[in-house]
mmCIF file with all atom_site columns, C-alpha atoms in Angstrom:
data_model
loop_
_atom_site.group_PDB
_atom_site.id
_atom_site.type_symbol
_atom_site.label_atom_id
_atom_site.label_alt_id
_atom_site.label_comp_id
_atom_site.label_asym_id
_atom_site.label_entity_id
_atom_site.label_seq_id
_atom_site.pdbx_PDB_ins_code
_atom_site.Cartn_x
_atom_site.Cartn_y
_atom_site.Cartn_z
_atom_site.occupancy
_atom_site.B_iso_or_equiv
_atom_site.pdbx_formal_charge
_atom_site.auth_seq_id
_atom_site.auth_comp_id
_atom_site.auth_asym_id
_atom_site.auth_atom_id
_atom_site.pdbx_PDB_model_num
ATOM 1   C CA . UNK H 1 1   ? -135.700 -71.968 -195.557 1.00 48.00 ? 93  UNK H CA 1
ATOM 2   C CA . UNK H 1 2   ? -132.192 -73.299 -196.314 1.00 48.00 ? 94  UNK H CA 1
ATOM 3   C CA . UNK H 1 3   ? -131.077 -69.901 -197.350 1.00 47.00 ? 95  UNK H CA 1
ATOM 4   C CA . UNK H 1 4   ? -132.329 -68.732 -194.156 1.00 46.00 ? 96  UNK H CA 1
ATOM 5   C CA . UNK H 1 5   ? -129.684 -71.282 -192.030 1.00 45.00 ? 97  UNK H CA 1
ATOM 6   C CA . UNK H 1 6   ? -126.559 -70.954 -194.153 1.00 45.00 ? 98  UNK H CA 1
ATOM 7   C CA . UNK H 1 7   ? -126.463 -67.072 -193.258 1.00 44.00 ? 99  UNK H CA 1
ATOM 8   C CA . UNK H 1 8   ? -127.615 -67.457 -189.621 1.00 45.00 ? 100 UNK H CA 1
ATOM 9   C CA . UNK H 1 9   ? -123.975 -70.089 -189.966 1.00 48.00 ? 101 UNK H CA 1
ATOM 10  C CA . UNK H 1 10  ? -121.692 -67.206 -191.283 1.00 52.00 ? 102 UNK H CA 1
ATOM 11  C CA . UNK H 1 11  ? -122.541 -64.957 -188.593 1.00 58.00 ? 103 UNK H CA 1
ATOM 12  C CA . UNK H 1 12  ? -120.780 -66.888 -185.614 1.00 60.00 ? 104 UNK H CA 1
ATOM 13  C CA . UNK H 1 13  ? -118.233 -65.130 -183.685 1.00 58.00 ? 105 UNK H CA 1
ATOM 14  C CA . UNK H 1 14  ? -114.631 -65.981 -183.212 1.00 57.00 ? 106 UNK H CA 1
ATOM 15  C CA . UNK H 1 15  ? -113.369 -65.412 -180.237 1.00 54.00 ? 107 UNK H CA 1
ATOM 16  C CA . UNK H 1 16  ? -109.598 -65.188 -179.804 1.00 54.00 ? 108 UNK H CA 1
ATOM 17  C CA . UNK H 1 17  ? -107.706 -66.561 -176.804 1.00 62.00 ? 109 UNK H CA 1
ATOM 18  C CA . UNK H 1 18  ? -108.063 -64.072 -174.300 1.00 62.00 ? 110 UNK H CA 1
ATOM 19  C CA . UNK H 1 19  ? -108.826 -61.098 -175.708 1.00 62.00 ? 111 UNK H CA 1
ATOM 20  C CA . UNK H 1 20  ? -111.825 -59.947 -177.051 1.00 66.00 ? 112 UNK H CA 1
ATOM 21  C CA . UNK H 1 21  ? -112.764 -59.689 -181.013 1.00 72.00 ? 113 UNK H CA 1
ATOM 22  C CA . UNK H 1 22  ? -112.730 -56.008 -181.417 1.00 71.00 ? 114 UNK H CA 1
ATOM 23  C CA . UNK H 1 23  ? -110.655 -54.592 -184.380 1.00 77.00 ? 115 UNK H CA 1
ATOM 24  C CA . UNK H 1 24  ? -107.594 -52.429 -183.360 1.00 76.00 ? 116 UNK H CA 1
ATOM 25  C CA . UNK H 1 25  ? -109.571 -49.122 -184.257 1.00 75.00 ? 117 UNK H CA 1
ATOM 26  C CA . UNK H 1 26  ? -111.853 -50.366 -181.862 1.00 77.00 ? 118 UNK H CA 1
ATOM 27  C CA . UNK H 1 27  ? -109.979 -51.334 -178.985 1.00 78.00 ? 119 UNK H CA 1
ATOM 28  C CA . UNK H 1 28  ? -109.448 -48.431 -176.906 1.00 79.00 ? 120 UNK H CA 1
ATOM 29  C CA . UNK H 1 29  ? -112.896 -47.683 -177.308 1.00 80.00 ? 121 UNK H CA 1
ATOM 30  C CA . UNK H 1 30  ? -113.982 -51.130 -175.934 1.00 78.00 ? 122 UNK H CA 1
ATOM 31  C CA . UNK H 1 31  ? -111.486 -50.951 -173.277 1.00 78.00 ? 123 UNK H CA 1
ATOM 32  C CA . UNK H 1 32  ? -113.157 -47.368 -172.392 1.00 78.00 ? 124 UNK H CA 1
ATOM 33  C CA . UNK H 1 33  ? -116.335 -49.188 -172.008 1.00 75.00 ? 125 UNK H CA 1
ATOM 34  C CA . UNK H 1 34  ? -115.808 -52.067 -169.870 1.00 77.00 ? 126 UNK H CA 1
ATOM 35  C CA . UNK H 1 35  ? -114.411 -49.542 -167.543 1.00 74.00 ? 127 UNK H CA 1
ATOM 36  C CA . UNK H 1 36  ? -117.628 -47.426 -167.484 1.00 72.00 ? 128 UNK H CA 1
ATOM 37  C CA . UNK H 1 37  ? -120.072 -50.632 -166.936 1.00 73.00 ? 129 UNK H CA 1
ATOM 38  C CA . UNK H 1 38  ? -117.089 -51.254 -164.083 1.00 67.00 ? 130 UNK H CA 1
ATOM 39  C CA . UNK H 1 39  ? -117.642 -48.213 -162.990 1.00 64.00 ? 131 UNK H CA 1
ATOM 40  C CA . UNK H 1 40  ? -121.348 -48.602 -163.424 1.00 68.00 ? 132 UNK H CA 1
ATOM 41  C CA . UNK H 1 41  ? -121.595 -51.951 -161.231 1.00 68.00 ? 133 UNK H CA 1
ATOM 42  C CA . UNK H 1 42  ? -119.618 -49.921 -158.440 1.00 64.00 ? 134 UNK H CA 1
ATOM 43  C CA . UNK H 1 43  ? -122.313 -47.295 -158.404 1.00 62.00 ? 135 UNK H CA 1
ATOM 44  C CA . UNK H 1 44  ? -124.999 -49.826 -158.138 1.00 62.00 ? 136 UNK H CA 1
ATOM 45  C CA . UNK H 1 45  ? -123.749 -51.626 -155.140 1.00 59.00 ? 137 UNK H CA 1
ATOM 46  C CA . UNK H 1 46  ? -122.171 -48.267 -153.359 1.00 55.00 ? 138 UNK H CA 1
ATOM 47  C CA . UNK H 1 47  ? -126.563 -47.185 -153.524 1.00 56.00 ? 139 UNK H CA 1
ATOM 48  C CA . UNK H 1 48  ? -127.679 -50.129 -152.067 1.00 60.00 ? 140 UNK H CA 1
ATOM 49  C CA . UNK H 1 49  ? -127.485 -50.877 -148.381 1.00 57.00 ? 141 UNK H CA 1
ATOM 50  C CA . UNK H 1 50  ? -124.764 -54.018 -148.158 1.00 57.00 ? 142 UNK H CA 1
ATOM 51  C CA . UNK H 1 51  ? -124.775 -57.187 -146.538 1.00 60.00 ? 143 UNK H CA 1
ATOM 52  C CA . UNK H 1 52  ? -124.071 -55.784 -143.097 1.00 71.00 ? 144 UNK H CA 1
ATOM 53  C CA . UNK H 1 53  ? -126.878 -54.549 -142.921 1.00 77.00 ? 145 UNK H CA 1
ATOM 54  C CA . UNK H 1 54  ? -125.913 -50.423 -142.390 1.00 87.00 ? 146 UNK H CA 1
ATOM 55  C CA . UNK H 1 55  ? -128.028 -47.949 -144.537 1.00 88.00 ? 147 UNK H CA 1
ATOM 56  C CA . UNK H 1 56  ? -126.654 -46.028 -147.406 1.00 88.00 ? 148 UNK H CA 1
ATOM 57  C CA . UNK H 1 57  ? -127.737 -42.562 -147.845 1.00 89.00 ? 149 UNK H CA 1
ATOM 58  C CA . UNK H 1 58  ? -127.989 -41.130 -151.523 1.00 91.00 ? 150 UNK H CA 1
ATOM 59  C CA . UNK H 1 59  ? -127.506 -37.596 -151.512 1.00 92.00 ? 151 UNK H CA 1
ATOM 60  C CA . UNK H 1 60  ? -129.090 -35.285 -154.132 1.00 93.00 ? 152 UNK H CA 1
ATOM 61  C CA . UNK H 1 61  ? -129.017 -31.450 -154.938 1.00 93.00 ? 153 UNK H CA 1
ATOM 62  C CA . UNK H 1 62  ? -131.350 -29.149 -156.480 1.00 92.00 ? 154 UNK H CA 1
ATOM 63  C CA . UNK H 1 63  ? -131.702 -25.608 -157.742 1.00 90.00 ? 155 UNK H CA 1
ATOM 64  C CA . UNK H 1 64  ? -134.350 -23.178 -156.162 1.00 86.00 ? 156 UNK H CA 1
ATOM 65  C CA . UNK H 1 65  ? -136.092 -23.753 -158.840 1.00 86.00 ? 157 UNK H CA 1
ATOM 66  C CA . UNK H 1 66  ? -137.324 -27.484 -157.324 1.00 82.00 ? 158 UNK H CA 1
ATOM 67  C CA . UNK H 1 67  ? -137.719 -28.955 -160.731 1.00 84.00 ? 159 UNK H CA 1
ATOM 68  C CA . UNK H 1 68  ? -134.817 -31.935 -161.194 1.00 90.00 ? 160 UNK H CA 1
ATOM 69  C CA . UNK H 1 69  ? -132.760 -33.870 -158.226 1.00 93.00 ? 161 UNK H CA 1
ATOM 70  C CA . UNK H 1 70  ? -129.120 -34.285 -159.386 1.00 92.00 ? 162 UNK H CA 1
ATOM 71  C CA . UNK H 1 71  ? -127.518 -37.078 -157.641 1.00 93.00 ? 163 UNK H CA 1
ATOM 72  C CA . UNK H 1 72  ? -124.455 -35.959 -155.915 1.00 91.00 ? 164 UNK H CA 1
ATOM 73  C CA . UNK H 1 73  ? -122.679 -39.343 -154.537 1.00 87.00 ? 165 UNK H CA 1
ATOM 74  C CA . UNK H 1 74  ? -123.302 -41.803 -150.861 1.00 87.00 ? 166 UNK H CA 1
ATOM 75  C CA . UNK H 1 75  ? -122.530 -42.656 -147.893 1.00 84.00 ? 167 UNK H CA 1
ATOM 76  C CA . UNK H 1 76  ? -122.809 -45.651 -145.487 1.00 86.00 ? 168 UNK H CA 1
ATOM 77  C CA . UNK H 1 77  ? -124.396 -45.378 -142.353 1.00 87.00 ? 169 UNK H CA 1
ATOM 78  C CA . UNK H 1 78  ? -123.331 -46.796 -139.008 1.00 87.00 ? 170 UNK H CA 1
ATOM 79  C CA . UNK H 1 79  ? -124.258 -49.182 -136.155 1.00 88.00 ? 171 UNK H CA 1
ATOM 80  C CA . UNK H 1 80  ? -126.426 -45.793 -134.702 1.00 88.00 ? 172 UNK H CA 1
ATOM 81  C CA . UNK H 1 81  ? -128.046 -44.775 -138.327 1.00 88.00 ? 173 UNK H CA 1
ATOM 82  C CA . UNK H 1 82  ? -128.631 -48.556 -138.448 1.00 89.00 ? 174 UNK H CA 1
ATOM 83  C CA . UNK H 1 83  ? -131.025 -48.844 -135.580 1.00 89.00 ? 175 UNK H CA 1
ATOM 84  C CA . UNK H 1 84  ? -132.309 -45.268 -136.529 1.00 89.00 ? 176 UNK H CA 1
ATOM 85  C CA . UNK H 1 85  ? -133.572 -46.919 -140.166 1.00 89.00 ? 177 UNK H CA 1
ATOM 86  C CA . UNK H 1 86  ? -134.902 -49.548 -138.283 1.00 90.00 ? 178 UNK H CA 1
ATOM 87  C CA . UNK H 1 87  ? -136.789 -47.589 -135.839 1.00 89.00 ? 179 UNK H CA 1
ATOM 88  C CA . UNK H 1 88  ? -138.002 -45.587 -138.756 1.00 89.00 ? 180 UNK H CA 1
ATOM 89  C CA . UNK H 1 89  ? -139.368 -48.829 -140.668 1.00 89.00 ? 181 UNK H CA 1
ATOM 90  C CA . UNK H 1 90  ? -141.109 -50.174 -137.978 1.00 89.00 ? 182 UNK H CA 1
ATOM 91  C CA . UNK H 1 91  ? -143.515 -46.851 -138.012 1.00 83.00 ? 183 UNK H CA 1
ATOM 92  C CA . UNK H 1 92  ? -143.499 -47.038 -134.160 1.00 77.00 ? 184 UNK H CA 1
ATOM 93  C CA . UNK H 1 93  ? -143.927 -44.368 -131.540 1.00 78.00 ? 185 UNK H CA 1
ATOM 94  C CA . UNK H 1 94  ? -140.404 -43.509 -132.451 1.00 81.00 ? 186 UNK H CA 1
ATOM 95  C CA . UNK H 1 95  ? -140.501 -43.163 -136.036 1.00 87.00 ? 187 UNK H CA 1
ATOM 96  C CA . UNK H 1 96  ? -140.626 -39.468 -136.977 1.00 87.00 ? 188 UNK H CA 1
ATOM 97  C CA . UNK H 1 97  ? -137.787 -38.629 -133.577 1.00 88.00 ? 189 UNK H CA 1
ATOM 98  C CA . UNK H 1 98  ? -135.668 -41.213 -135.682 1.00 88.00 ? 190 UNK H CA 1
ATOM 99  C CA . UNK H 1 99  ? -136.479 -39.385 -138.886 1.00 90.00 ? 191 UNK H CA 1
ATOM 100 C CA . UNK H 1 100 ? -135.248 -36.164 -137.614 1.00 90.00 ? 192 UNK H CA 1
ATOM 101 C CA . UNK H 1 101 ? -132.174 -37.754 -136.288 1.00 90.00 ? 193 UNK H CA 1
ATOM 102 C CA . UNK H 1 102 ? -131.605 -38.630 -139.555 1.00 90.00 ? 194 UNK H CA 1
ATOM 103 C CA . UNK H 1 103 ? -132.473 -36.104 -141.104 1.00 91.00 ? 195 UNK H CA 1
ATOM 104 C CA . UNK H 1 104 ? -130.044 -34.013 -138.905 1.00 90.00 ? 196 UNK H CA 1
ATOM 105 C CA . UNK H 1 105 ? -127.226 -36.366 -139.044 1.00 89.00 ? 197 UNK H CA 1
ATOM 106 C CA . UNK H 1 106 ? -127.262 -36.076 -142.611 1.00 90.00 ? 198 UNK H CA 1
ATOM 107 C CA . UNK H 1 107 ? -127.802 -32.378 -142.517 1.00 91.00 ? 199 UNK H CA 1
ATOM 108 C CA . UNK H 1 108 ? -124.794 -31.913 -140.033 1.00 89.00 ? 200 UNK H CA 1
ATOM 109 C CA . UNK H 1 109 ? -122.629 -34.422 -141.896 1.00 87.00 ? 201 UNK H CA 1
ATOM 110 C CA . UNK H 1 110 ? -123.160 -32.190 -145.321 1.00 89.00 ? 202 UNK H CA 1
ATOM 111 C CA . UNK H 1 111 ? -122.522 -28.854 -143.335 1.00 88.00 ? 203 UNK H CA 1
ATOM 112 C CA . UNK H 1 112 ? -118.837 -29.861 -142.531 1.00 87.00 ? 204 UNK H CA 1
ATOM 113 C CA . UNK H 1 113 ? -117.894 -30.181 -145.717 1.00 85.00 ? 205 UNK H CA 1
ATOM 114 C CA . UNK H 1 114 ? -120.608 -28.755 -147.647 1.00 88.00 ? 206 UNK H CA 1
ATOM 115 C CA . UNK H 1 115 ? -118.141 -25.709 -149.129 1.00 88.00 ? 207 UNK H CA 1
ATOM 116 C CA . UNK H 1 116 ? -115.825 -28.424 -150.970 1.00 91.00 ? 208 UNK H CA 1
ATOM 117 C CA . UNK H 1 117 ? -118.970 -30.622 -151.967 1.00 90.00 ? 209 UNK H CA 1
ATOM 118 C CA . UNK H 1 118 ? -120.875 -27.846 -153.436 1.00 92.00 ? 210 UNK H CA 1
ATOM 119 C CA . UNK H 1 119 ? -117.440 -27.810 -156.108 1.00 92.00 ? 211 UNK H CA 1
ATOM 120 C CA . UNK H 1 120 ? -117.527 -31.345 -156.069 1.00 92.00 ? 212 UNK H CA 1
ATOM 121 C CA . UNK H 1 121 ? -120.649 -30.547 -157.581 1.00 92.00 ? 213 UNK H CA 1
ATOM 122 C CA . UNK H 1 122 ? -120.350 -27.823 -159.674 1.00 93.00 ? 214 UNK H CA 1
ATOM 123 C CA . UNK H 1 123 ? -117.481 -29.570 -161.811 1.00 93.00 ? 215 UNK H CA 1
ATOM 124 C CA . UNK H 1 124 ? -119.846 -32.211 -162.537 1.00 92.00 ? 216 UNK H CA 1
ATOM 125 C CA . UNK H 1 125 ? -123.075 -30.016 -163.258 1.00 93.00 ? 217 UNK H CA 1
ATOM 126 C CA . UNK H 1 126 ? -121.520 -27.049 -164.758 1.00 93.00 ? 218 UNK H CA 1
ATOM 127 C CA . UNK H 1 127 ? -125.114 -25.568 -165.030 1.00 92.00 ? 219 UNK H CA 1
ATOM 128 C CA . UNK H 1 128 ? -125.692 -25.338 -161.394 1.00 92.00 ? 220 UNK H CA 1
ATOM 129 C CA . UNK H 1 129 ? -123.007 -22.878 -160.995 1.00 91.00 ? 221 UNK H CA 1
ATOM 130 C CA . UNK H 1 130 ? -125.257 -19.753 -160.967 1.00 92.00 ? 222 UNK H CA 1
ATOM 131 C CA . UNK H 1 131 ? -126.980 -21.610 -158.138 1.00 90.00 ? 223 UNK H CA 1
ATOM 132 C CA . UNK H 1 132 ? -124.189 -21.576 -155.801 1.00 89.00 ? 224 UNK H CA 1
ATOM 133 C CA . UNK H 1 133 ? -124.753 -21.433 -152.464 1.00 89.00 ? 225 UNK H CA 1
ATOM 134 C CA . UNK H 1 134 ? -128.435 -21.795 -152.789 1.00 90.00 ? 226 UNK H CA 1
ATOM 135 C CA . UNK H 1 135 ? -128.486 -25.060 -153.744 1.00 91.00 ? 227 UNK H CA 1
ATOM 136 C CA . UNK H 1 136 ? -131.062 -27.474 -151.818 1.00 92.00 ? 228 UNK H CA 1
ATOM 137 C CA . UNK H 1 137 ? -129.617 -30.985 -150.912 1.00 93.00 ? 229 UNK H CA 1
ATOM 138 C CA . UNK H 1 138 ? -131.412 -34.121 -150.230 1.00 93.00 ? 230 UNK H CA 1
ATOM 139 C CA . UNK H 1 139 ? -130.925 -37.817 -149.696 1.00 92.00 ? 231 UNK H CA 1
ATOM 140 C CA . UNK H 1 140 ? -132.516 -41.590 -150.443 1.00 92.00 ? 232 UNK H CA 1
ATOM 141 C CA . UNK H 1 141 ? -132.364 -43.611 -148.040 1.00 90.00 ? 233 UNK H CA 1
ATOM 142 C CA . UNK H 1 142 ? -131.257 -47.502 -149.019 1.00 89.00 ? 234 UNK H CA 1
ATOM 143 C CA . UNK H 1 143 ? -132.566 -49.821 -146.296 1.00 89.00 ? 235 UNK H CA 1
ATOM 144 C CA . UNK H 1 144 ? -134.598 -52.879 -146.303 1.00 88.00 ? 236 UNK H CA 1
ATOM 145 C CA . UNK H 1 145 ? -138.067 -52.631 -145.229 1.00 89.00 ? 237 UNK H CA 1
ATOM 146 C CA . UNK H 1 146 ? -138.576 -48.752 -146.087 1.00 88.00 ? 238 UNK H CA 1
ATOM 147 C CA . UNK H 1 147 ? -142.259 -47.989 -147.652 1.00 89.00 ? 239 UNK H CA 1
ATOM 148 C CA . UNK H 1 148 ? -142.463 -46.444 -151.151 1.00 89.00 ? 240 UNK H CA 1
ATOM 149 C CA . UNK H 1 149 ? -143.104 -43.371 -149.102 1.00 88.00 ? 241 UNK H CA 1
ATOM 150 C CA . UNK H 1 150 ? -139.943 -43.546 -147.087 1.00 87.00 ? 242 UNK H CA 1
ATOM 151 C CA . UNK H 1 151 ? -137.896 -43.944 -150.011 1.00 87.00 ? 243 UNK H CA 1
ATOM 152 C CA . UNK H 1 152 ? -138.294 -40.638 -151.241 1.00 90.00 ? 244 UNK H CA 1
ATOM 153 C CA . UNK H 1 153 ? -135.776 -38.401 -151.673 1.00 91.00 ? 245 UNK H CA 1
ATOM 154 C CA . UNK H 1 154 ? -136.255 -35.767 -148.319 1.00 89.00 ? 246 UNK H CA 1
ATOM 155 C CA . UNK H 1 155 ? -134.835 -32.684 -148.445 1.00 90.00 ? 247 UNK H CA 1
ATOM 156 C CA . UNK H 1 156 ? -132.364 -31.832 -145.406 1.00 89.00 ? 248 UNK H CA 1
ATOM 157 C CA . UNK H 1 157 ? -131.277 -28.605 -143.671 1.00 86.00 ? 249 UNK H CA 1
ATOM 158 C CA . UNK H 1 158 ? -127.815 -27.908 -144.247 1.00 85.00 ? 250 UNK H CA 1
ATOM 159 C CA . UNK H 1 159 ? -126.449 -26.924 -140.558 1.00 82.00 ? 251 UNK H CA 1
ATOM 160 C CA . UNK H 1 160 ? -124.144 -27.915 -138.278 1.00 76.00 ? 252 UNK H CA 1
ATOM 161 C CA . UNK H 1 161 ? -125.194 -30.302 -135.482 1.00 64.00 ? 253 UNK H CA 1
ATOM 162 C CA . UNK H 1 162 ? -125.286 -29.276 -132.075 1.00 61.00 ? 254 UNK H CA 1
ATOM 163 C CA . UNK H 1 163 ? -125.317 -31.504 -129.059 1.00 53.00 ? 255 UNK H CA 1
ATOM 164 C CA . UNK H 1 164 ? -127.386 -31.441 -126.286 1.00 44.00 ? 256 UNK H CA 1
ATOM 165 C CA . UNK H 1 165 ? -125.520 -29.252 -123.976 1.00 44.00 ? 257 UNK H CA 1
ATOM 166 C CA . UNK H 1 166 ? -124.101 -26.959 -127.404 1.00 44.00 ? 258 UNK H CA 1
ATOM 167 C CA . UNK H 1 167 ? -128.268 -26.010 -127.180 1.00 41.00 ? 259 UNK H CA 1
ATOM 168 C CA . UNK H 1 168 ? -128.377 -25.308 -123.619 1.00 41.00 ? 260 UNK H CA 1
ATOM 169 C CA . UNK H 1 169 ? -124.644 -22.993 -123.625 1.00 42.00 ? 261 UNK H CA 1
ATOM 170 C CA . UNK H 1 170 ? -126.150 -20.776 -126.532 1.00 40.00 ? 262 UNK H CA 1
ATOM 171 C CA . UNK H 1 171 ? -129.460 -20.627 -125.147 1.00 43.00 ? 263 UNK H CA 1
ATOM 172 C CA . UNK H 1 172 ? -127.282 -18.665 -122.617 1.00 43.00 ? 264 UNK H CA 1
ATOM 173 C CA . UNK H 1 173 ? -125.404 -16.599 -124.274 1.00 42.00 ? 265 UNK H CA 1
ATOM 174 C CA . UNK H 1 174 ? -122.861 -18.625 -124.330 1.00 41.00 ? 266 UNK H CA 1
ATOM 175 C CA . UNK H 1 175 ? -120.873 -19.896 -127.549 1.00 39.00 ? 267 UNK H CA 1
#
């Protein structure tokens, strides 16, 4: 057993006054990945809904062929999607109209831009380019509370949102 302790002994690390023991060949590599697990911790918190309390919503694409969800960045909710999420928690009477509202804010919020996302995410999943403009998005929503069920990733029409009185003026013709 006393061979056993001297090598454990020769094995201790020497750190250097503020910076870390990596050899020079090394460095830029190390350096490369404390960014990433910076970048890594920022990716973490920007998915889960904060201390204030406002939902974030994970968005996702897919191809047709509904095999694999691709996750395709967030977005925080407001005071409004706030008390939506809660409504929708709470299962009540007013779940599912809360879901929709959701569902259609996020849906609305993705048609605005949805020509210079679907680059966005093309560059980063070359192999969805044959997909274009068919892709099928989604989100997750981060809240407290939300049932294994509700934290799902739903799929979401793409299409512009229309208020109240938009619905009425087209119903008549109108534009």
């Amino acid at each position: 057993n006393g061979a056993g302790s001297s090598s454990s002994s020769s094995s201790t690390l020497e750190m250097k006054k503020g910076k870390a023991n990596v050899s020079p060949q090394m460095r830029q590599q190390y350096k490369r990945a404390q960014e990433m697990e910076g970048y890594r911790q920022q990716m973490m918190e920007s998915q889960m809904s904060g201390p204030d309390g406002f939902p974030v919503f994970n968005l996702f694409v897919r191809t047709e062929l509904k095999n694999m969800w691709y996750p395709c960045g967030s977005f925080k909710g407001d005071e409004k999607s706030a008390a939506l999420c809660q409504n929708y928690v709470d299962d009540g009477l007013l779940s599912s109209i809360s879901k929709n509202q959701l569902d259609a804010g996020v849906g609305g919020s993705l048609a605005r831009d949805e020509a210079r996302l679907e680059e966005t995410i093309i560059r980063g999943y070359p192999q969805l380019r044959k997909d274009k403009g068919k892709l099928e998005y989604g989100y997750k929503l981060s809240f407290p509370g939300l049932s294994k069920e509700q934290e799902k990733v739903h799929v979401v029409e793409v299409k512009e949102q229309k208020g109240f009185f938009d619905g009425i003026k087209s119903a008549f013709g109108g534009n």
